[in-house]
PDB file of C-alpha atoms in Angstrom:
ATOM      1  CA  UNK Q 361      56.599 -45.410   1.272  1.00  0.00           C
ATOM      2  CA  UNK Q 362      58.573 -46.694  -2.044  1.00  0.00           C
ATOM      3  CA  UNK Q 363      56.546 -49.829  -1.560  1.00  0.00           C
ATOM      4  CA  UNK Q 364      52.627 -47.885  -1.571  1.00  0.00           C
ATOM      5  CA  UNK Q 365      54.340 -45.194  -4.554  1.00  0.00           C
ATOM      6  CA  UNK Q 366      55.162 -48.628  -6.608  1.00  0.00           C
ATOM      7  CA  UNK Q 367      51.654 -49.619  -5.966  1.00  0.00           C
ATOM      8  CA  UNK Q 368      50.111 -46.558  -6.691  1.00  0.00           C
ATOM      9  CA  UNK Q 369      52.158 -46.180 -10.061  1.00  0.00           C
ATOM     10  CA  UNK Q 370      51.276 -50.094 -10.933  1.00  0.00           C
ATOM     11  CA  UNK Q 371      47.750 -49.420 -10.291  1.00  0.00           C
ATOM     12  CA  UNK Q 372      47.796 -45.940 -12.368  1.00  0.00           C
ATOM     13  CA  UNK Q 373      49.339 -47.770 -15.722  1.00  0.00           C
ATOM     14  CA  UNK Q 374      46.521 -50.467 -15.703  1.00  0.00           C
ATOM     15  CA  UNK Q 375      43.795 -47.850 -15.850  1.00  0.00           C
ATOM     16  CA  UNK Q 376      45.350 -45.924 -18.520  1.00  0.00           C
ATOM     17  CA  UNK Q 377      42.923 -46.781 -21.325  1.00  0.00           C
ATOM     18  CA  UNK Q 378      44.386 -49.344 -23.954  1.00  0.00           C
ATOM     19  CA  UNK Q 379      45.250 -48.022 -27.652  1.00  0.00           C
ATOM     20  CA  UNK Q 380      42.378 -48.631 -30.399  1.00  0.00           C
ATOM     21  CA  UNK Q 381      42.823 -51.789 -32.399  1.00  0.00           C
ATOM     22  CA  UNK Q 382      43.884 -51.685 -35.876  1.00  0.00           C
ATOM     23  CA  UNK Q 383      40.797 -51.110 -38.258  1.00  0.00           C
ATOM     24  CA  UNK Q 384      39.627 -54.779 -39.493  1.00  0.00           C
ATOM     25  CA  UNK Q 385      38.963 -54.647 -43.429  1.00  0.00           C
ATOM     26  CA  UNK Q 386      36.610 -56.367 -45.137  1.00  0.00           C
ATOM     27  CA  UNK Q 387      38.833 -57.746 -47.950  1.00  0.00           C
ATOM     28  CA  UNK Q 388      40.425 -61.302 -47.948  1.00  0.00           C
ATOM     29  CA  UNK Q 389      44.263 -61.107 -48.487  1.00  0.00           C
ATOM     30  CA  UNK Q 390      45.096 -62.737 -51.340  1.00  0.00           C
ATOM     31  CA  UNK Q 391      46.862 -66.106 -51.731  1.00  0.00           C
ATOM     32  CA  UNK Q 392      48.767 -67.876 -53.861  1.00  0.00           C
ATOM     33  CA  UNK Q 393      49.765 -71.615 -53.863  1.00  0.00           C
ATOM     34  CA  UNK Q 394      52.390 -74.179 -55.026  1.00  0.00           C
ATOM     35  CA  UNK Q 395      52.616 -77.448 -55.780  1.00  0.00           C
ATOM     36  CA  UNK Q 396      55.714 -79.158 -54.181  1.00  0.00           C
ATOM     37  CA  UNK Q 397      56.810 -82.291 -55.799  1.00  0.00           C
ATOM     38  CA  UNK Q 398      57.660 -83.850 -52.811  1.00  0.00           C
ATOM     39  CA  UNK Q 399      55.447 -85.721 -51.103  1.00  0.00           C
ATOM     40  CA  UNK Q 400      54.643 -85.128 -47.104  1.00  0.00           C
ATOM     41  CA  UNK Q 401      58.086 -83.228 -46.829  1.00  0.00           C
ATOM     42  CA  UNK Q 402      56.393 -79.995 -45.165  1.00  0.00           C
ATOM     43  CA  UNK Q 403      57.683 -77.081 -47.324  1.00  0.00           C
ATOM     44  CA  UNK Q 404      58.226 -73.995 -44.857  1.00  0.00           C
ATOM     45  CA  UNK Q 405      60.809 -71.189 -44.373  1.00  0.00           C
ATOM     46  CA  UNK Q 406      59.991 -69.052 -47.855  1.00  0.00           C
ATOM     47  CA  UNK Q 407      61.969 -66.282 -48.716  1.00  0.00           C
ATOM     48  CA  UNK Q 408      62.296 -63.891 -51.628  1.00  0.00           C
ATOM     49  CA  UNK Q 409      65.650 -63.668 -53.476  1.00  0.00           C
ATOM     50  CA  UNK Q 410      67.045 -60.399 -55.131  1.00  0.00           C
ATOM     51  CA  UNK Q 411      66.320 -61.589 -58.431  1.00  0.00           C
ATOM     52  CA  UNK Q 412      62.253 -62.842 -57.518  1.00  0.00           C
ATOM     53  CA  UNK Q 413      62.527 -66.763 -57.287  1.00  0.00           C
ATOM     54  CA  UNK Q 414      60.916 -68.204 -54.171  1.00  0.00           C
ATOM     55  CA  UNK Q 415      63.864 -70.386 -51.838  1.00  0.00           C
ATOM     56  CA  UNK Q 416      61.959 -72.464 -49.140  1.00  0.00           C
ATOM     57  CA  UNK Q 417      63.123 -75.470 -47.258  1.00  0.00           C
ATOM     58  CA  UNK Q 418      61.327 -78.990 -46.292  1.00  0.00           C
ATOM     59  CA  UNK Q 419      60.663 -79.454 -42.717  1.00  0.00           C
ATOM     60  CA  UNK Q 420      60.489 -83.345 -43.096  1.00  0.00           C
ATOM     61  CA  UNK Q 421      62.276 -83.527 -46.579  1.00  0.00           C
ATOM     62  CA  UNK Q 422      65.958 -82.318 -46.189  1.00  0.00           C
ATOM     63  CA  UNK Q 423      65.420 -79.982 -48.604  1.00  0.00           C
ATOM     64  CA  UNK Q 424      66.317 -76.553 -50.105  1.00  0.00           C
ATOM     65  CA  UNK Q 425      64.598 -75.587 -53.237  1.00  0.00           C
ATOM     66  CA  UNK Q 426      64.041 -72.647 -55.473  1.00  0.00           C
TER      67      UNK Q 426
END
């Protein structure tokens, strides 16, 4: 009995219809880009200090820079 009420229940939440997507917009998000002056060091990791300067770290560098 629990085993065909587990079923049932299993079955009943995959037919439930999924939730709409999101909306897709037609506008491109936009971008901005930095030049690192290190060379192959794989910049990643960005975050956003208090006071607006941009802290990242390089992957293959050893890095942290602001």
């Amino acid at each position: 009995m629990r085993i065909t009420t587990f079923a049932l229940a299993a079955t009943a939440t995959c037919l439930l219809p999924a939730p709409p997507a999101a909306a897709q917009t037609d506008t491109d998000p936009a971008l901005q880009e930095w030049a690192v002056p290190y060379a192959d060091s794989r910049p990643r990791d960005p975050m956003v200090a208090p006071d607006g300067r941009v802290w990242f770290v390089g992957q293959a560098g050893n890095y942290v820079s602001v």
